[in-house]
PDB file of C-alpha atoms in Angstrom:
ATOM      1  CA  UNK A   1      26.936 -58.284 -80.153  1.00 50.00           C
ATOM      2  CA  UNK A   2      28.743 -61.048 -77.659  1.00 52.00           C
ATOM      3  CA  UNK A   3      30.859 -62.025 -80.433  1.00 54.00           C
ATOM      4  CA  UNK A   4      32.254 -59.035 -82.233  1.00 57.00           C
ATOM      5  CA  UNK A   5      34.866 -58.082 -79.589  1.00 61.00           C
ATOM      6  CA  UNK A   6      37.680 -59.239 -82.397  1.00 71.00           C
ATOM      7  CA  UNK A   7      36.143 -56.907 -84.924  1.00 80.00           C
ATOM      8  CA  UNK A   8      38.635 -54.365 -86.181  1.00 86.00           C
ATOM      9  CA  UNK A   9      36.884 -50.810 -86.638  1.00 89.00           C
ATOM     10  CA  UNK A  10      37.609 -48.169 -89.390  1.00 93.00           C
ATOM     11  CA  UNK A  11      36.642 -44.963 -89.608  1.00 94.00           C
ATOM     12  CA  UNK A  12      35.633 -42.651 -92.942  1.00 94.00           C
ATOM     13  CA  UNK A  13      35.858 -38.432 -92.612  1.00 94.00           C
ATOM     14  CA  UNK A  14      34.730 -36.830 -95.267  1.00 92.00           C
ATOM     15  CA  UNK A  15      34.310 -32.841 -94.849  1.00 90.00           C
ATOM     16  CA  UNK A  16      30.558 -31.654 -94.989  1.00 91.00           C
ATOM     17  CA  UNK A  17      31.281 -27.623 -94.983  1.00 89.00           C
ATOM     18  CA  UNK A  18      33.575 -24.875 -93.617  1.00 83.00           C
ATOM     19  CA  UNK A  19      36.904 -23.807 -94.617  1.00 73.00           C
ATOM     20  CA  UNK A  20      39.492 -25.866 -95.649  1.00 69.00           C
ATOM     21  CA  UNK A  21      41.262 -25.879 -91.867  1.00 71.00           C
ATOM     22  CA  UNK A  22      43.080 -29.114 -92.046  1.00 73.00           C
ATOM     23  CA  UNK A  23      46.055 -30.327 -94.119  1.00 76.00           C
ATOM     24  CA  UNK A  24      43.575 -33.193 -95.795  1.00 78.00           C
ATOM     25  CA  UNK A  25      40.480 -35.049 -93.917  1.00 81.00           C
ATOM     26  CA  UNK A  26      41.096 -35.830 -90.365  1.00 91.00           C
ATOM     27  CA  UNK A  27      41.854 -39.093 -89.172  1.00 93.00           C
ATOM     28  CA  UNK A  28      39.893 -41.575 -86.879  1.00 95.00           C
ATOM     29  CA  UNK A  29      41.938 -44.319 -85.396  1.00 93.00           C
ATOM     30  CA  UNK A  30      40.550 -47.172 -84.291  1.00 90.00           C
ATOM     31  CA  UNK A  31      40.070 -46.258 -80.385  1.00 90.00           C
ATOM     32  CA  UNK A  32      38.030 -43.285 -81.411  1.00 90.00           C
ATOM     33  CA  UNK A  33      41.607 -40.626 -81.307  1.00 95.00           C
ATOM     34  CA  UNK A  34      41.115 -37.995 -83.124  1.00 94.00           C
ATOM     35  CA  UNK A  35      43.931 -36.632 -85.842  1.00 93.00           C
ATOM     36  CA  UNK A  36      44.786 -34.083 -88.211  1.00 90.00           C
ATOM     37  CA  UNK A  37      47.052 -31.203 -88.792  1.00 86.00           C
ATOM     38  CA  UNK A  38      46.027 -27.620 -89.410  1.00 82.00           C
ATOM     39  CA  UNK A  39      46.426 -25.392 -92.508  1.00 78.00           C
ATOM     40  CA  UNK A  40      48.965 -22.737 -91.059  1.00 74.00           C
ATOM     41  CA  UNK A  41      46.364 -19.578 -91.215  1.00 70.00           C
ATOM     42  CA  UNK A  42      43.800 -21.549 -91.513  1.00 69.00           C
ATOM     43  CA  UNK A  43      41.009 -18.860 -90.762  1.00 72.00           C
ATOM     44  CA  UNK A  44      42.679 -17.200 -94.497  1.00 64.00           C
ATOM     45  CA  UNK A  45      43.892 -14.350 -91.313  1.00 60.00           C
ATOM     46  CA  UNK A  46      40.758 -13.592 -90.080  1.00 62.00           C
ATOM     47  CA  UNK A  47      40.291 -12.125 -86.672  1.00 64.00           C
ATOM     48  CA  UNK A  48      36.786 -14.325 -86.018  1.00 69.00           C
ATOM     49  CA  UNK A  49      37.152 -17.913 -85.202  1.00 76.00           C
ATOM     50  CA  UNK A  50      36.097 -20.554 -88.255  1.00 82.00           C
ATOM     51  CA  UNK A  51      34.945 -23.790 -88.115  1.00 86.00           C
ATOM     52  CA  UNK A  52      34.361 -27.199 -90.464  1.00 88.00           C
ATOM     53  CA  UNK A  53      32.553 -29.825 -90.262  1.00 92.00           C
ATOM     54  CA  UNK A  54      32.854 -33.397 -90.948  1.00 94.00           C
ATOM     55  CA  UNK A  55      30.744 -36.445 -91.257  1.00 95.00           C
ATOM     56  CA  UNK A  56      32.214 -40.181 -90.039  1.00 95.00           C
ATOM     57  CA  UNK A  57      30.876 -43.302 -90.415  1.00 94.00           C
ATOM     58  CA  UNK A  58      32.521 -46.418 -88.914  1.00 93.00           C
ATOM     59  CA  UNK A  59      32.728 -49.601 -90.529  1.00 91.00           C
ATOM     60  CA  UNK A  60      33.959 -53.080 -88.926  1.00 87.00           C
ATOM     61  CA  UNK A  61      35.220 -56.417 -90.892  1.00 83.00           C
ATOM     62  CA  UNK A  62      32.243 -58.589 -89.759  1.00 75.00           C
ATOM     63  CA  UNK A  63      30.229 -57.795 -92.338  1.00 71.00           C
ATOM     64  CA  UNK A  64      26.891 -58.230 -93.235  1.00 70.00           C
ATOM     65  CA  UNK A  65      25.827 -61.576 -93.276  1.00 66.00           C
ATOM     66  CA  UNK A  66      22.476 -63.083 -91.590  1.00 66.00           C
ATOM     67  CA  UNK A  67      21.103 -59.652 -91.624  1.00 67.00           C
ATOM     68  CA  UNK A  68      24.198 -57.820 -89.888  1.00 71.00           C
ATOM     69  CA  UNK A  69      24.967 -54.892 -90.581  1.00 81.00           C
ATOM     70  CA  UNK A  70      28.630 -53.349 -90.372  1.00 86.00           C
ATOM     71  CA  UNK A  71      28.552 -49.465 -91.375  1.00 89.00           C
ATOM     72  CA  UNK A  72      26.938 -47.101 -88.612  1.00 91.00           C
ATOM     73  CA  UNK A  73      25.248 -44.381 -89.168  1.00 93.00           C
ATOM     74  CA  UNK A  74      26.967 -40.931 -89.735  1.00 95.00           C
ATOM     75  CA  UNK A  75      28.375 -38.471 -87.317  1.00 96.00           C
ATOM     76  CA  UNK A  76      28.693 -35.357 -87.640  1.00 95.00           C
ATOM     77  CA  UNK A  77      31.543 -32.904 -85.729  1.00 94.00           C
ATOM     78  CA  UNK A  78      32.875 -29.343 -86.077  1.00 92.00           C
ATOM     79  CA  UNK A  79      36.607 -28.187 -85.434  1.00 89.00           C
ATOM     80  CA  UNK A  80      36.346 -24.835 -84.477  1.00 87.00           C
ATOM     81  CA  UNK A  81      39.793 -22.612 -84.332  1.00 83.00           C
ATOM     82  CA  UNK A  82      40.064 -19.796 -83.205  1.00 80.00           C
ATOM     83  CA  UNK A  83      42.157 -17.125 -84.362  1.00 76.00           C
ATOM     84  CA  UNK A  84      45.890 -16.450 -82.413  1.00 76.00           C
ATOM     85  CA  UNK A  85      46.952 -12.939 -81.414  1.00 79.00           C
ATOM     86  CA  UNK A  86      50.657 -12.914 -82.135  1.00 81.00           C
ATOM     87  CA  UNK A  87      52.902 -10.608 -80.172  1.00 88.00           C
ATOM     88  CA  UNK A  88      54.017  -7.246 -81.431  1.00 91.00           C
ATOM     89  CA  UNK A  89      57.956  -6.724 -81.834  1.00 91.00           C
ATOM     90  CA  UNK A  90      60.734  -4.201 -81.999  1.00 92.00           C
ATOM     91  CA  UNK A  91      64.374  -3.598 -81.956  1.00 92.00           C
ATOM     92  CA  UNK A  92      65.781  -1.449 -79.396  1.00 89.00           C
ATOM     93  CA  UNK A  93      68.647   0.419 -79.638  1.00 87.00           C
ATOM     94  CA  UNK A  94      71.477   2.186 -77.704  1.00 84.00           C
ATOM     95  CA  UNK A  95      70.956   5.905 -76.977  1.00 81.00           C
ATOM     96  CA  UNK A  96      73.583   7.745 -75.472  1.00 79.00           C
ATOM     97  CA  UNK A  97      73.800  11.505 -74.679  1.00 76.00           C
ATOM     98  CA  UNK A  98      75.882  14.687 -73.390  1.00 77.00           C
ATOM     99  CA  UNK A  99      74.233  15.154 -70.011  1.00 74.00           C
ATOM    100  CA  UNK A 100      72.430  18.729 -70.373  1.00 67.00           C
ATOM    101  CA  UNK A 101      73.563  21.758 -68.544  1.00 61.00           C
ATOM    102  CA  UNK A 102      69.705  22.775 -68.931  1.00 62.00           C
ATOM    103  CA  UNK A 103      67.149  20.262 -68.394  1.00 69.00           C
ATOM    104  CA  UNK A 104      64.528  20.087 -70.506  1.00 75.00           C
ATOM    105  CA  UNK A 105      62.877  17.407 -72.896  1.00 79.00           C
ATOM    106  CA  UNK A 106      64.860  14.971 -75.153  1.00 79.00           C
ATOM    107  CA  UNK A 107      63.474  13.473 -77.904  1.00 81.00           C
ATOM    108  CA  UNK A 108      65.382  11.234 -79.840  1.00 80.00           C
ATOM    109  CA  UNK A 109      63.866   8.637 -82.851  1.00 81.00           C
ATOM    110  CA  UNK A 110      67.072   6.480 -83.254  1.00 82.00           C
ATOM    111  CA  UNK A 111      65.977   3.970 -80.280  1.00 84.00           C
ATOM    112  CA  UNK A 112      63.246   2.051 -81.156  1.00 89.00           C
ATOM    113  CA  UNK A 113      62.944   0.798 -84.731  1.00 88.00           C
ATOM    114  CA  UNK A 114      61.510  -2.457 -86.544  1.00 91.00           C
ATOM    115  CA  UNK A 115      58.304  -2.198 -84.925  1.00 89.00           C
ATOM    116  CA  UNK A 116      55.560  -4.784 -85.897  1.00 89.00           C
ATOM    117  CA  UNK A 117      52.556  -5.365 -84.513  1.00 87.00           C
ATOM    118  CA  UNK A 118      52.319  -8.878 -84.834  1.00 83.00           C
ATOM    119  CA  UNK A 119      51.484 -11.116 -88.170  1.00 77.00           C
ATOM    120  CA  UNK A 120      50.129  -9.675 -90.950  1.00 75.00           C
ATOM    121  CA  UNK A 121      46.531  -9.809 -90.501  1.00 73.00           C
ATOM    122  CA  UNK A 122      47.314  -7.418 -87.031  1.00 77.00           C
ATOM    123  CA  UNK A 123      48.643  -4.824 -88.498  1.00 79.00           C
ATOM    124  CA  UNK A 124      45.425  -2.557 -87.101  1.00 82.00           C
ATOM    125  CA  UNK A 125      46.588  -3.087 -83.540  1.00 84.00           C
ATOM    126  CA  UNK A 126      47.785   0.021 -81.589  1.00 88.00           C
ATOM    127  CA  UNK A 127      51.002  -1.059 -79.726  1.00 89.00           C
ATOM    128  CA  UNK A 128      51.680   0.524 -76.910  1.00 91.00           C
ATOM    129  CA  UNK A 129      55.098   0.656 -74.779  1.00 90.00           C
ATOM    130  CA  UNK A 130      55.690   0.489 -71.171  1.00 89.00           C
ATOM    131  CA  UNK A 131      58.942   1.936 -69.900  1.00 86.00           C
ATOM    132  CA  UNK A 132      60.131   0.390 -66.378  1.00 85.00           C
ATOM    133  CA  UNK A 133      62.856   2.484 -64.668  1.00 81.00           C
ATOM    134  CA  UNK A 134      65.442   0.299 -62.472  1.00 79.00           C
ATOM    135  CA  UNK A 135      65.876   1.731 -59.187  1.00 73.00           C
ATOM    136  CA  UNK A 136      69.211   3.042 -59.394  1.00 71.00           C
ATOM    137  CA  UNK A 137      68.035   5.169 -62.573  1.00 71.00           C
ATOM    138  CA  UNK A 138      65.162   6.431 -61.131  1.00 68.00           C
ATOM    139  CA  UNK A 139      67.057   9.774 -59.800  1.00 75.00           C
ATOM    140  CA  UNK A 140      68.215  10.697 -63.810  1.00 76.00           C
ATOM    141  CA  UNK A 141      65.262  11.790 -65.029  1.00 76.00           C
ATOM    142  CA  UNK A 142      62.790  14.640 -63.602  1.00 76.00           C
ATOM    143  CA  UNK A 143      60.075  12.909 -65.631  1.00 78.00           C
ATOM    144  CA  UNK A 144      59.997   9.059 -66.756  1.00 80.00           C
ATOM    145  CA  UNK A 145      61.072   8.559 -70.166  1.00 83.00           C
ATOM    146  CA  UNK A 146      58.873   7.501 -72.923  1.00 84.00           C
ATOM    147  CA  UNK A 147      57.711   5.860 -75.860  1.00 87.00           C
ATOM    148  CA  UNK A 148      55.712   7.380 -78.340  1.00 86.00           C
ATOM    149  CA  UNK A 149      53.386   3.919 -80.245  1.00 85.00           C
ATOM    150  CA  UNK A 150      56.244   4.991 -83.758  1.00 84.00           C
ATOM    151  CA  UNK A 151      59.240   4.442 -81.831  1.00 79.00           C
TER     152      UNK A 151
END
């Protein structure tokens, strides 16, 4: 009403169903922000997005008296997160070499090593590399060198 503007406003979260995604129940603050802190992994390294839901009531200090009431009813909301694609990685090596009196095709498997293809849960990805010539090398090679997807 008119005379509640001095009314402080609390909020409860209590978690309804879902994973656990959050480090504890989110916080409301009193202007309606929203906080909390995800579980690192939080979809247990699933590929599909997961969600949770929560219920919040909010309560005031003006209590109840002459038929007031201060508790509202509950809300619900979902946090939904969806899961990250982390980027593949790899160490890349030196490779040096006798220019050939014959040309022909060079492999060589001491170039590219450490190869991951991102967090653990991403180890099915194909990874795939893209070799870019700079200009001035582009008259070394008859055909474009590279990069098999094991280095």
């Amino acid at each position: 009403g008119c005379t509640e503007g001095g009314q402080t406003v609390t909020f409860t979260v209590e978690q309804t169903s879902g994973a656990l995604l959050t480090d504890g129940p989110p916080s409301i603050s009193p202007d309606g922000t929203l906080n909390f802190c995800l579980v690192p992994n939080s979809c247990n390294n699933s590929l599909a997005e997961c969600a949770a839901t929560f219920a919040t009531f909010a309560t005031d200090d003006g209590g109840y008296a002459r038929t007031g009431a201060n508790v509202s009813a509950p809300v619900s909301f979902t946090i939904i997160v969806q899961h990250e694609n982390h980027p593949p990685s790899f160490s890349a090596q030196r490779v040096t070499l006798l220019e050939l009196a014959a040309p022909g095709l060079v492999v060589r498997t001491d170039g590219i090593s450490d190869i991951s293809r991102g967090a653990a849960d991403e180890e099915f990805q194909d990874v795939t590399f893209f070799v870019t010539l700079l200009n001035e090398t582009v008259d070394l090679f008859r055909t474009p060198p590279w990069i098999a997807a094991n280095g």
